[in-house]
mmCIF file with all atom_site columns, C-alpha atoms and ligand atoms in Angstrom:
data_model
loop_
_atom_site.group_PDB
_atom_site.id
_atom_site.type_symbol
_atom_site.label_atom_id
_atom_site.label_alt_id
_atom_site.label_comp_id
_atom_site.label_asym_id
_atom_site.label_entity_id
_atom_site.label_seq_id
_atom_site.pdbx_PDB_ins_code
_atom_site.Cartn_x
_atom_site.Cartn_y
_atom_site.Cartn_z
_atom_site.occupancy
_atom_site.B_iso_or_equiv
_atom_site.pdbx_formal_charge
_atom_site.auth_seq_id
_atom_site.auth_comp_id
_atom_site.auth_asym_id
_atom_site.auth_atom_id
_atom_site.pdbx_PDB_model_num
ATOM   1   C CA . UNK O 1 1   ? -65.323 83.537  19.846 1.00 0.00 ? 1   UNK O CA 1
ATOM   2   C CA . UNK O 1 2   ? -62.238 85.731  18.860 1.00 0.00 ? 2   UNK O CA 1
ATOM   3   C CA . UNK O 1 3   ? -62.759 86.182  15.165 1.00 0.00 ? 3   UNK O CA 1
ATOM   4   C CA . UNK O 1 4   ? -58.842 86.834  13.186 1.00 0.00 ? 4   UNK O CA 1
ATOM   5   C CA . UNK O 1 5   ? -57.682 87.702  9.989  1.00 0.00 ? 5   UNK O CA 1
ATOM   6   C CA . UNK O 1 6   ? -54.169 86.341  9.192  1.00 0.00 ? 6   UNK O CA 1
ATOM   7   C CA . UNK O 1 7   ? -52.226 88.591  7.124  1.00 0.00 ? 7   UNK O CA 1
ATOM   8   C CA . UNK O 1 8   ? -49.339 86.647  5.030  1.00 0.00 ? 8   UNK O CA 1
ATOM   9   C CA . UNK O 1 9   ? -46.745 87.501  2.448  1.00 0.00 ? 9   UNK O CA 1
ATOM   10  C CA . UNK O 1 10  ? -44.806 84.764  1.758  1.00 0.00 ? 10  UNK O CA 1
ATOM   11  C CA . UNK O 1 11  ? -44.554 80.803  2.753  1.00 0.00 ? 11  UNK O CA 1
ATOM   12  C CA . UNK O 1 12  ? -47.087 81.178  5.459  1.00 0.00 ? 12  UNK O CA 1
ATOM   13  C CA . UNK O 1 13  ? -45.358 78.849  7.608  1.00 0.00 ? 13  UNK O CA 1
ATOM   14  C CA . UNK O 1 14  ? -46.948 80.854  10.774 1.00 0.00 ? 14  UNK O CA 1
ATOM   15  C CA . UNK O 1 15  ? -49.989 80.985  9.333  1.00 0.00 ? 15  UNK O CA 1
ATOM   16  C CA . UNK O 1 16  ? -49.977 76.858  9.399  1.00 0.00 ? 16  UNK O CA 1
ATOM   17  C CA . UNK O 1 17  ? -49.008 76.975  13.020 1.00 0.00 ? 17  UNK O CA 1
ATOM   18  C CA . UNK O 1 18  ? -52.301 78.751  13.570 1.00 0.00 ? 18  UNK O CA 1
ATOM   19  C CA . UNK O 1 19  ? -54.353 76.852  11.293 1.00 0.00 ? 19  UNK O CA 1
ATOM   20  C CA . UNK O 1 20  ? -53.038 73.849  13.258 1.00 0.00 ? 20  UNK O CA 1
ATOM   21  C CA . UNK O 1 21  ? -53.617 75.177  16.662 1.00 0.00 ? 21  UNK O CA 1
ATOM   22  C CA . UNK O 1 22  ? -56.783 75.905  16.309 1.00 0.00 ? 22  UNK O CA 1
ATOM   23  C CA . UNK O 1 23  ? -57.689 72.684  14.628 1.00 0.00 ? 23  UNK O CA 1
ATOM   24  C CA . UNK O 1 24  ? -55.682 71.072  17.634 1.00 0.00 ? 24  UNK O CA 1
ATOM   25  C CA . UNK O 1 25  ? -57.630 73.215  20.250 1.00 0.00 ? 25  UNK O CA 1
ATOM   26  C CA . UNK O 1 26  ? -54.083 74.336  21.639 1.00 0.00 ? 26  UNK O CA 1
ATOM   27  C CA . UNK O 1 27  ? -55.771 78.150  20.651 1.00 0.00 ? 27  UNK O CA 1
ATOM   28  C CA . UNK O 1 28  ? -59.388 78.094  22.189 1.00 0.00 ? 28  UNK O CA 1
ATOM   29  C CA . UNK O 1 29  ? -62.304 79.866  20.972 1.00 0.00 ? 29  UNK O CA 1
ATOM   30  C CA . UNK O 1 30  ? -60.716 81.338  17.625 1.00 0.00 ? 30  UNK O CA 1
ATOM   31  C CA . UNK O 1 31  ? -61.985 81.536  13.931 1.00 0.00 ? 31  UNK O CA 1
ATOM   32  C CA . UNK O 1 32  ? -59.831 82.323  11.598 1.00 0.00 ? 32  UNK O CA 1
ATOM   33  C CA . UNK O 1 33  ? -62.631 84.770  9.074  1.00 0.00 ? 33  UNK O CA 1
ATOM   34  C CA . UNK O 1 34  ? -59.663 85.361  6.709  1.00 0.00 ? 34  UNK O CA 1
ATOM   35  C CA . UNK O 1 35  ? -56.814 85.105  5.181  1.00 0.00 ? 35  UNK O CA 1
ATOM   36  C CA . UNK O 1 36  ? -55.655 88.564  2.856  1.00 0.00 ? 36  UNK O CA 1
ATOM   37  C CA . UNK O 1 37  ? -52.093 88.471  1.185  1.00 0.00 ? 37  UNK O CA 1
ATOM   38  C CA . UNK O 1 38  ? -50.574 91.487  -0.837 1.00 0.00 ? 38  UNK O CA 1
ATOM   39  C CA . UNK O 1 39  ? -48.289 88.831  -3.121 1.00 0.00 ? 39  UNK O CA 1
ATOM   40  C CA . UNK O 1 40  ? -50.487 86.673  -5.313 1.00 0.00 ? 40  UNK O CA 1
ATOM   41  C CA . UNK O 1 41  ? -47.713 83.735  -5.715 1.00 0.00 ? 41  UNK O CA 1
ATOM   42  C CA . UNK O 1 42  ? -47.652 83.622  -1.691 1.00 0.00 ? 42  UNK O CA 1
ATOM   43  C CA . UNK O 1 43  ? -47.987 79.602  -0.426 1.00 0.00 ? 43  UNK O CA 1
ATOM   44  C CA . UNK O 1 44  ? -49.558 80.926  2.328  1.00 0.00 ? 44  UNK O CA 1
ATOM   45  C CA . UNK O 1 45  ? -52.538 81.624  0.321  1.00 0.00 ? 45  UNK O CA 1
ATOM   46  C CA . UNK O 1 46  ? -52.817 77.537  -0.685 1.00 0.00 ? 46  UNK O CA 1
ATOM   47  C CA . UNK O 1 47  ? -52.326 76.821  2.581  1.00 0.00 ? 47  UNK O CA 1
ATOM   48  C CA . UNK O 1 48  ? -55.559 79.062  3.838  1.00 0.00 ? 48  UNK O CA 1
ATOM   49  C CA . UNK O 1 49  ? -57.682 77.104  0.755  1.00 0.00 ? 49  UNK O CA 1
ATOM   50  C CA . UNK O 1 50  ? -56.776 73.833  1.599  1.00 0.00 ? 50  UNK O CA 1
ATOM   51  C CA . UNK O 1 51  ? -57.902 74.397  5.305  1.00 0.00 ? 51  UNK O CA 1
ATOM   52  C CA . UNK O 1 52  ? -61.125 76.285  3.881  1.00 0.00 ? 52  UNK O CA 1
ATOM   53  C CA . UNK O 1 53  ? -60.377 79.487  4.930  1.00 0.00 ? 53  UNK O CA 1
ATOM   54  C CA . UNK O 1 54  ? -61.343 82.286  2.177  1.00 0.00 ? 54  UNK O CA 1
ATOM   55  C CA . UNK O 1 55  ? -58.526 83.946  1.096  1.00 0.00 ? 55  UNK O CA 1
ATOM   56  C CA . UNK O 1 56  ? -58.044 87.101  -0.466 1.00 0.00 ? 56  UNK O CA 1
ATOM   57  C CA . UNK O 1 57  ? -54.682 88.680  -3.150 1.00 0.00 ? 57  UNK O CA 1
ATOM   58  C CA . UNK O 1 58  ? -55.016 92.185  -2.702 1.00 0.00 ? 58  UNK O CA 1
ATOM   59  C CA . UNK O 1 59  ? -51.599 93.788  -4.125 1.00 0.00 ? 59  UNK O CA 1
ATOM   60  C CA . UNK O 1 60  ? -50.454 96.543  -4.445 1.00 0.00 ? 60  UNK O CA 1
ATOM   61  C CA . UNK O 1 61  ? -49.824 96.345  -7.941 1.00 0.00 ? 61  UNK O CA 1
ATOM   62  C CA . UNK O 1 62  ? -53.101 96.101  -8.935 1.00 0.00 ? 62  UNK O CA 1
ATOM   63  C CA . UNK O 1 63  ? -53.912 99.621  -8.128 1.00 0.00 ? 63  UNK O CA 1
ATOM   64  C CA . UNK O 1 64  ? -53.093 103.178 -9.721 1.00 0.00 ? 64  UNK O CA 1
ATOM   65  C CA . UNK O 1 65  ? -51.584 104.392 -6.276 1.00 0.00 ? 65  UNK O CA 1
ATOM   66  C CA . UNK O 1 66  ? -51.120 103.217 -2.958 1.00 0.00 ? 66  UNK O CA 1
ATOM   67  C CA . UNK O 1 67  ? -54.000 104.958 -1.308 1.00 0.00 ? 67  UNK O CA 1
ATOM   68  C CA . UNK O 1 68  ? -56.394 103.124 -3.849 1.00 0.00 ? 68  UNK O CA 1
ATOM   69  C CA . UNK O 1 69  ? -54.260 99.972  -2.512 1.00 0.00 ? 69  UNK O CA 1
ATOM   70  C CA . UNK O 1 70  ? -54.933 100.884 1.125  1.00 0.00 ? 70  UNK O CA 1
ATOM   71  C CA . UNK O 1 71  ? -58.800 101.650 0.726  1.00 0.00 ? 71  UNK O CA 1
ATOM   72  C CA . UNK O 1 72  ? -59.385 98.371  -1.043 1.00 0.00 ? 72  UNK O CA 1
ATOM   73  C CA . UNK O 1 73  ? -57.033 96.202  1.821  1.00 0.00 ? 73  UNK O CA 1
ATOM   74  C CA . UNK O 1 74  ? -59.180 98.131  4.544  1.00 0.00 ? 74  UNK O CA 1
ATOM   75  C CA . UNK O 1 75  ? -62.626 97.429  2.708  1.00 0.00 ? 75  UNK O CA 1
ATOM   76  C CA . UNK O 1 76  ? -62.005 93.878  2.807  1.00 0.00 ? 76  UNK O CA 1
ATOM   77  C CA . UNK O 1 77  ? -60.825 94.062  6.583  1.00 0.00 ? 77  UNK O CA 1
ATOM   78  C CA . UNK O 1 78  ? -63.811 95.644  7.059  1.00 0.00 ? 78  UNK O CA 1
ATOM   79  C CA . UNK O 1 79  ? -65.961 92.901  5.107  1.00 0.00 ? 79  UNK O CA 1
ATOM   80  C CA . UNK O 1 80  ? -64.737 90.433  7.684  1.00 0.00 ? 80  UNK O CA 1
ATOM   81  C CA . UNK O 1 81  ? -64.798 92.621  11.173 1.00 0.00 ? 81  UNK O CA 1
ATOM   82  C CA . UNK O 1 82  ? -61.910 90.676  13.026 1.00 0.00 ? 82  UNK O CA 1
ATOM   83  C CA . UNK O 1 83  ? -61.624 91.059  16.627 1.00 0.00 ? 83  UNK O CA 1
ATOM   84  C CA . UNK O 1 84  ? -57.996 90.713  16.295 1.00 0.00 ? 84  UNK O CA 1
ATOM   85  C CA . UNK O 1 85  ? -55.751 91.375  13.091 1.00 0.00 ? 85  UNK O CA 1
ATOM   86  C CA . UNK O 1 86  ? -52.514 88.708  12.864 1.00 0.00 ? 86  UNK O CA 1
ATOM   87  C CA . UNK O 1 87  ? -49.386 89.840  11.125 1.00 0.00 ? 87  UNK O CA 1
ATOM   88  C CA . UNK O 1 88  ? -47.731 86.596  10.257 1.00 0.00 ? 88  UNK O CA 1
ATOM   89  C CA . UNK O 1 89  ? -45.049 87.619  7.874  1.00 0.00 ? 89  UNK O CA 1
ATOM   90  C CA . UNK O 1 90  ? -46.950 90.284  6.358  1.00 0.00 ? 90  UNK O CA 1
ATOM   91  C CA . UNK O 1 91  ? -44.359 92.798  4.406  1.00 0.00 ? 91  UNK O CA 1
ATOM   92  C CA . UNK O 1 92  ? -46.424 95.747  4.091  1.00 0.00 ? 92  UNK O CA 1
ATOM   93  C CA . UNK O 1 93  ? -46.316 99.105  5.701  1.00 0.00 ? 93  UNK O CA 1
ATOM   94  C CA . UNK O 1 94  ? -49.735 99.282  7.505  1.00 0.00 ? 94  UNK O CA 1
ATOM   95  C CA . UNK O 1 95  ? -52.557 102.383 5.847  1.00 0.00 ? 95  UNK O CA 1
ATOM   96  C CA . UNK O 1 96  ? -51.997 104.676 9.353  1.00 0.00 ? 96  UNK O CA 1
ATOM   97  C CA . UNK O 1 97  ? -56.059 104.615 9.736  1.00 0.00 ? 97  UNK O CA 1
ATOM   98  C CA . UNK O 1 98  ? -55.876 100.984 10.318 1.00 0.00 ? 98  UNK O CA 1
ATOM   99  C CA . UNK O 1 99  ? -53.792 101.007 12.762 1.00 0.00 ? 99  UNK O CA 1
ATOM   100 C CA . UNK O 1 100 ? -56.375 104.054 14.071 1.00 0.00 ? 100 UNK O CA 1
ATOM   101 C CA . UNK O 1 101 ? -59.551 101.552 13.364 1.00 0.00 ? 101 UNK O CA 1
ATOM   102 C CA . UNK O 1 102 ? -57.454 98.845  15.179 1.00 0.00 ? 102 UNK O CA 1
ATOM   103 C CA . UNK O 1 103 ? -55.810 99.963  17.535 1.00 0.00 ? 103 UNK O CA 1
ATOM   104 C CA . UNK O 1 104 ? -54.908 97.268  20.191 1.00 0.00 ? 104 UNK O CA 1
ATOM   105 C CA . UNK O 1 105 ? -56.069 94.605  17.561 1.00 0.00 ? 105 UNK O CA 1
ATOM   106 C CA . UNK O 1 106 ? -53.167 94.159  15.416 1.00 0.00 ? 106 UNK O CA 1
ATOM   107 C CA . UNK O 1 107 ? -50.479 91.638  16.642 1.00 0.00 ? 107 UNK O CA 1
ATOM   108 C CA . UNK O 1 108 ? -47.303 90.729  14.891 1.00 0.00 ? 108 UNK O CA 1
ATOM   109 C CA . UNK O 1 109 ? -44.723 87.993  15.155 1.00 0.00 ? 109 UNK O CA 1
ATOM   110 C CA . UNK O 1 110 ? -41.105 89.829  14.512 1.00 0.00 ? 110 UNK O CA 1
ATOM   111 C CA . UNK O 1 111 ? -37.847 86.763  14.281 1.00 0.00 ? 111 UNK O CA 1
ATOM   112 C CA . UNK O 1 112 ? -35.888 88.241  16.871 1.00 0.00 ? 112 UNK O CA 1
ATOM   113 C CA . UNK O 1 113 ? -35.834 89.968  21.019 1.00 0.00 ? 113 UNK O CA 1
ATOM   114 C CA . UNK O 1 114 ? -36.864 92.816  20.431 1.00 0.00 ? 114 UNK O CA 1
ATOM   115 C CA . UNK O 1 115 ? -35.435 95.927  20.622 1.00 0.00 ? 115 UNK O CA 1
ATOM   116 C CA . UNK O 1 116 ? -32.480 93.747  18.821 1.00 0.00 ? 116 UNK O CA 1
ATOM   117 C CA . UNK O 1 117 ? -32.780 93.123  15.390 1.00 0.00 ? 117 UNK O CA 1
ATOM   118 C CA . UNK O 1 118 ? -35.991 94.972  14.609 1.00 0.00 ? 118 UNK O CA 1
ATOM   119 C CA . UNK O 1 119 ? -37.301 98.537  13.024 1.00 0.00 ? 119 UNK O CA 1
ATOM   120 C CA . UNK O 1 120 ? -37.355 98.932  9.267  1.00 0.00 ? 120 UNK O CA 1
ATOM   121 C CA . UNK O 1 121 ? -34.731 97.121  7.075  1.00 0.00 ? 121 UNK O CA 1
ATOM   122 C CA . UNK O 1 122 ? -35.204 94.144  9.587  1.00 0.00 ? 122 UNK O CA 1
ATOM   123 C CA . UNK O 1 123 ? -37.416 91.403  8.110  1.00 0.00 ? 123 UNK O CA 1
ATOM   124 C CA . UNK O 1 124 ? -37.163 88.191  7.050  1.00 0.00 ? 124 UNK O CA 1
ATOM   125 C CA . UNK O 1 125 ? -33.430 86.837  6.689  1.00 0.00 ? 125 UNK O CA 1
ATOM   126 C CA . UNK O 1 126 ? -32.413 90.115  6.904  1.00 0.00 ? 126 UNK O CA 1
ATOM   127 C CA . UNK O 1 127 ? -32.309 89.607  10.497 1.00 0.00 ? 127 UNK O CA 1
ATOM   128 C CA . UNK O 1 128 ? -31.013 86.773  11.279 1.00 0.00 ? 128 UNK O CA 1
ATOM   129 C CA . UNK O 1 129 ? -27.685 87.804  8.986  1.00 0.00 ? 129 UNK O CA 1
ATOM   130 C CA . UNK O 1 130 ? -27.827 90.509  11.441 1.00 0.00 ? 130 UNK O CA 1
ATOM   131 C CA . UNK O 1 131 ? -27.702 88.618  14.243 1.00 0.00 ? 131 UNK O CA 1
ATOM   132 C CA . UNK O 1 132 ? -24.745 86.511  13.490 1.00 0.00 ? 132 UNK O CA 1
ATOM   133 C CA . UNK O 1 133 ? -23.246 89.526  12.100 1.00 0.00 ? 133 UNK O CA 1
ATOM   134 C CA . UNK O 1 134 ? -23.453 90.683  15.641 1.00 0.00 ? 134 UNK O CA 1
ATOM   135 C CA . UNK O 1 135 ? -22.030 87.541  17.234 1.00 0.00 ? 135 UNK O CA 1
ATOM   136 C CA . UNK O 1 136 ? -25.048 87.574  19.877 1.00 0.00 ? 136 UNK O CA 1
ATOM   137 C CA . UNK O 1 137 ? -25.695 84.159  21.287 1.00 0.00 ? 137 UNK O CA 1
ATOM   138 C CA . UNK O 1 138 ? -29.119 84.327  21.424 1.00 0.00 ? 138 UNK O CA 1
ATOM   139 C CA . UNK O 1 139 ? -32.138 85.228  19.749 1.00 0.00 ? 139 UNK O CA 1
ATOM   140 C CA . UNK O 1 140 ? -35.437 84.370  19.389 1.00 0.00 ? 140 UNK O CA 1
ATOM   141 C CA . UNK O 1 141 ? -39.020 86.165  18.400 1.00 0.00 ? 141 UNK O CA 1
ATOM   142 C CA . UNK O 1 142 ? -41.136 88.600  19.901 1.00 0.00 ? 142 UNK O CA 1
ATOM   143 C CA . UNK O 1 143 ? -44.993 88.721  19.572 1.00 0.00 ? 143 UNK O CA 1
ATOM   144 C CA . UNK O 1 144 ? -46.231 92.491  20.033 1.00 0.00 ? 144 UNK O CA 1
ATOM   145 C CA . UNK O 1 145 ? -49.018 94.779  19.588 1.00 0.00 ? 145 UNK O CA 1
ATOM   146 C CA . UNK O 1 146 ? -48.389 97.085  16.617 1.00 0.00 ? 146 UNK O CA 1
ATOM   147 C CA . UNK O 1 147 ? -48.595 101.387 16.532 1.00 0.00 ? 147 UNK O CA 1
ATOM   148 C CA . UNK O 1 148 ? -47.635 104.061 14.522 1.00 0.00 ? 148 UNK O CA 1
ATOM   149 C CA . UNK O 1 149 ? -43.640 102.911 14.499 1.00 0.00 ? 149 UNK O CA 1
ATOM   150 C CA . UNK O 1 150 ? -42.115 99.652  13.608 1.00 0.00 ? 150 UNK O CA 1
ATOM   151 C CA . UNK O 1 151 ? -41.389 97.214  15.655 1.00 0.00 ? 151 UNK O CA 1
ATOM   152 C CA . UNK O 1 152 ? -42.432 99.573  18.977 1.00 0.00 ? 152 UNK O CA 1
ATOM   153 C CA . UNK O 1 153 ? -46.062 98.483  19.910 1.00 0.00 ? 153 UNK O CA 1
ATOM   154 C CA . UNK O 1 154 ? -45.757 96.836  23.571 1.00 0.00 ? 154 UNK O CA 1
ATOM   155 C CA . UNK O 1 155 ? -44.776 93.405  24.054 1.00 0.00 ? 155 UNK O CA 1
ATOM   156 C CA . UNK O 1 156 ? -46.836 90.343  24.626 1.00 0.00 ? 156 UNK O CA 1
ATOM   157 C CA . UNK O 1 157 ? -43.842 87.427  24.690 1.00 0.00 ? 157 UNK O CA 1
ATOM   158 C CA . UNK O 1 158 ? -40.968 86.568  23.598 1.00 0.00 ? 158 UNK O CA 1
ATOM   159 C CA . UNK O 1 159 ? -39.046 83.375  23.698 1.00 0.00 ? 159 UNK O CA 1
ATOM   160 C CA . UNK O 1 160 ? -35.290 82.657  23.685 1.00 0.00 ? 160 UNK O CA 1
ATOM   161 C CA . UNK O 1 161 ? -33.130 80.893  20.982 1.00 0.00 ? 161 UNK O CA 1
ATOM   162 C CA . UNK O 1 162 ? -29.995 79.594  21.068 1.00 0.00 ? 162 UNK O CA 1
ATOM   163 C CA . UNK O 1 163 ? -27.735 80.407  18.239 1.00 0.00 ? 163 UNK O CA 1
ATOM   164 C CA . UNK O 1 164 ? -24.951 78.054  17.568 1.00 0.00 ? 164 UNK O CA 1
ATOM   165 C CA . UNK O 1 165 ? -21.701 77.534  16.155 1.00 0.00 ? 165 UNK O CA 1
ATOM   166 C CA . UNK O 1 166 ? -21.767 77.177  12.482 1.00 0.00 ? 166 UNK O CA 1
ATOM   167 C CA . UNK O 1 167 ? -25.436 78.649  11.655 1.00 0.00 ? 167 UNK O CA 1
ATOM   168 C CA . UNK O 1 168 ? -26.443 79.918  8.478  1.00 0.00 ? 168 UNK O CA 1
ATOM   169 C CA . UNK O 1 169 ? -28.747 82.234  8.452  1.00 0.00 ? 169 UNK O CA 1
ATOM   170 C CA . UNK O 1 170 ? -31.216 80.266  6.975  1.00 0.00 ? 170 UNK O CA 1
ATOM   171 C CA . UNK O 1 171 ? -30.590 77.224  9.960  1.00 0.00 ? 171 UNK O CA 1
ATOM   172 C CA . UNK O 1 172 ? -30.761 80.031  12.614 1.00 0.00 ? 172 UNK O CA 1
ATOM   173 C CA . UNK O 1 173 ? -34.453 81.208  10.581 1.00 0.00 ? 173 UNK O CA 1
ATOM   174 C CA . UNK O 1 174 ? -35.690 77.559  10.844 1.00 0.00 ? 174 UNK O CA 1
ATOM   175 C CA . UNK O 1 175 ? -34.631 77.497  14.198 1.00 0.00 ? 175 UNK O CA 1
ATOM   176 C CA . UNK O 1 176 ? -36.403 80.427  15.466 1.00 0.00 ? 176 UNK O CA 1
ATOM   177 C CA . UNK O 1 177 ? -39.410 79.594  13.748 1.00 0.00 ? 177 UNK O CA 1
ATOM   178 C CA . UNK O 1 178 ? -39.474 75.771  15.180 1.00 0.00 ? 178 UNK O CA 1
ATOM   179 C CA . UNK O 1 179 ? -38.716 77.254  18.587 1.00 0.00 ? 179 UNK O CA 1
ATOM   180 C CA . UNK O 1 180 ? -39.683 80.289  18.758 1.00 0.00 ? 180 UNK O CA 1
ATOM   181 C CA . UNK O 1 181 ? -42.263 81.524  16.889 1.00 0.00 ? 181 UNK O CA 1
ATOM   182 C CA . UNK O 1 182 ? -44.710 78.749  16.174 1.00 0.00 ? 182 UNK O CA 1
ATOM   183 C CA . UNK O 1 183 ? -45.031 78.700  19.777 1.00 0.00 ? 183 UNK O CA 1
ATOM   184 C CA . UNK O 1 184 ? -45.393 81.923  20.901 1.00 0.00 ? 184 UNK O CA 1
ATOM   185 C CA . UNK O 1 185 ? -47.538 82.983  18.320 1.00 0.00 ? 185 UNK O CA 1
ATOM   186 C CA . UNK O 1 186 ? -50.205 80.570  18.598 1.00 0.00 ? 186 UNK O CA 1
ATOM   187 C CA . UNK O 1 187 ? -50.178 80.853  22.390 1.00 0.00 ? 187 UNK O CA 1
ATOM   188 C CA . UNK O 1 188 ? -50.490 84.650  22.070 1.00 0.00 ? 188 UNK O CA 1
ATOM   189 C CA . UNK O 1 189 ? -53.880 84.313  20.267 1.00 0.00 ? 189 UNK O CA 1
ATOM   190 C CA . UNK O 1 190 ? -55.231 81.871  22.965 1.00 0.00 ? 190 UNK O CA 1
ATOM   191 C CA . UNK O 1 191 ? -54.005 83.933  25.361 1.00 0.00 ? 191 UNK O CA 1
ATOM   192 C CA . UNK O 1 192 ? -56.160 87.234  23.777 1.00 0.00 ? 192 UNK O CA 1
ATOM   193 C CA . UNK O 1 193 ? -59.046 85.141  22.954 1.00 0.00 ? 193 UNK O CA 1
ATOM   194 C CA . UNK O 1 194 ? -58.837 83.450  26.916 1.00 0.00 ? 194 UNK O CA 1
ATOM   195 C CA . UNK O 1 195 ? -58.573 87.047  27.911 1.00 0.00 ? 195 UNK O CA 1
ATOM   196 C CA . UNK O 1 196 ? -62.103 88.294  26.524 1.00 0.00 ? 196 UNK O CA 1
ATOM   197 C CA . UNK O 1 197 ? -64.213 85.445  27.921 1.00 0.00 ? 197 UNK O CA 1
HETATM 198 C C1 . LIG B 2 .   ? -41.256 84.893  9.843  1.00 0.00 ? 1   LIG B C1 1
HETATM 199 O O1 . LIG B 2 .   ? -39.972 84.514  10.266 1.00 0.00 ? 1   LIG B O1 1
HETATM 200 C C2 . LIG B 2 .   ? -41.671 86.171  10.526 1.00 0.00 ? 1   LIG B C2 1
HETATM 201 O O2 . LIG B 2 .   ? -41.239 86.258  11.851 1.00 0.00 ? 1   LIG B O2 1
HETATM 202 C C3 . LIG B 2 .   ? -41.014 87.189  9.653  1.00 0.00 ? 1   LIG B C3 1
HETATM 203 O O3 . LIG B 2 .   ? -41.222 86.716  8.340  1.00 0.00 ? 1   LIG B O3 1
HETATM 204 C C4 . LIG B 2 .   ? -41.249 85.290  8.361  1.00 0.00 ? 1   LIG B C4 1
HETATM 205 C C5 . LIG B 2 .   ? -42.478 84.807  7.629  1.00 0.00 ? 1   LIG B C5 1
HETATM 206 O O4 . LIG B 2 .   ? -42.449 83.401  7.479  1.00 0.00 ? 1   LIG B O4 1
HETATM 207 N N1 . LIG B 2 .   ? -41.549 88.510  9.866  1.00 0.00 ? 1   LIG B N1 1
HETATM 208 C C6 . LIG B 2 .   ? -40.804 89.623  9.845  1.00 0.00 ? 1   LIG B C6 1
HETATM 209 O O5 . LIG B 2 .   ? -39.621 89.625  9.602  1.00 0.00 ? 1   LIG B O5 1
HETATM 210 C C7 . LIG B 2 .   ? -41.570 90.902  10.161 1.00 0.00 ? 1   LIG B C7 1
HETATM 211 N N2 . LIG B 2 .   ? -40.665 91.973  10.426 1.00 0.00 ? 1   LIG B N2 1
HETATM 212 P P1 . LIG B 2 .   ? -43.758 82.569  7.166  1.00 0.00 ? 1   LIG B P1 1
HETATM 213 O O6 . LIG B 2 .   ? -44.432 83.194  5.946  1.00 0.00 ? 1   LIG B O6 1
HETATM 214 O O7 . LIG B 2 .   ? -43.240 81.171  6.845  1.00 0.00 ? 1   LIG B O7 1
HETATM 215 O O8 . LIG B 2 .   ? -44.659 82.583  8.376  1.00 0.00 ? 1   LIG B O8 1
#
């Protein structure tokens, strides 16, 4: 059993494509332990309760500094020992010792093919309005492993978008994440978990 902890920021749309896929056995032999998010208003955390997942509001603001924020984020990662750590919209700059403690166990889900589109400044909306700033004609989302830089760790899969004429970049967003990413991303983890049998 691949034990994960889904880390979430905002809507937790991704975070409900895993909940389903597991409950749908489209991702095999996964538990989702946890469910930690840094912004307390986050719907992603209601959507972890009503599935009965414990989740956890551990922000930022609620500490003196930032290294008191990073001890208490890794003491409850700690607390529930995943086998694999999910980044599913999770807009915080990781504590560089848990990427150390992790290392090969952190995955995130980025909205676009990488190397387009991604590295810091590039989140969220933010990158879609890049794309059709651009003018590319398609994009899509990457799942990758995630080091020391952002947006580098090695790639696990990506799929392809289409962008068409007249998208907002809120349309192209929805599209990416119908498409795109609540594929990929649940397929990833059943691909890990698979992996480790
Ligand atoms: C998703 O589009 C995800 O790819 C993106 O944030 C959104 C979260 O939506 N992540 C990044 O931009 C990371 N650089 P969700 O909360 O509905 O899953």
């Amino acid at each position: 059993m691949l034990n994960i902890v889904v880390c979430v920021s905002g809507g937790g749309t991704n975070l409900q494509a895993i909940i389903d896929g597991v409950a749908e056995g489209r991702i095999r032999n996964t538990k989702i332990v946890g469910v930690i998010s840094n912004n307390a208003g986050a719907y992603a955390l209601t959507r972890a309760k009503d599935a009965g997942i414990p989740a956890f509001c551990i922000s930022p603001k609620k500490f003196e500094n930032r290294e008191n924020f990073n001890q208490a984020f890794l003491a409850q990662l700690e607390a529930l020992a995943p086998d694999l750590i999910v980044l599913a919209g999770f807009l915080v700059i990781l504590p560089e010792k848990m990427i150390e403690v992790y290392r090969n166990r952190i995955i995130n889900i980025h909205p676009s093919l990488i190397p387009s589109f991604c590295g810091t400044g590039y989140y969220g909306l933010k990158v879609h309005e890049a794309a059709l700033t651009r003018g590319v004609k398609v994009t899509g989302a990457t799942v990758h492993y995630v080091d020391e830089g952002t947006d580098t760790g090695r790639i696990i899969m990506q799929k392809a978008v289409e962008v068409l004429e007249g998208d907002t970049p809120e349309v192209l967003q929805r599209r990416v994440m119908e498409q795109a990413e609540w594929v990929i991303l649940p397929k990833a983890i059943d691909e890990i978990a698979s992996s480790r049998e």
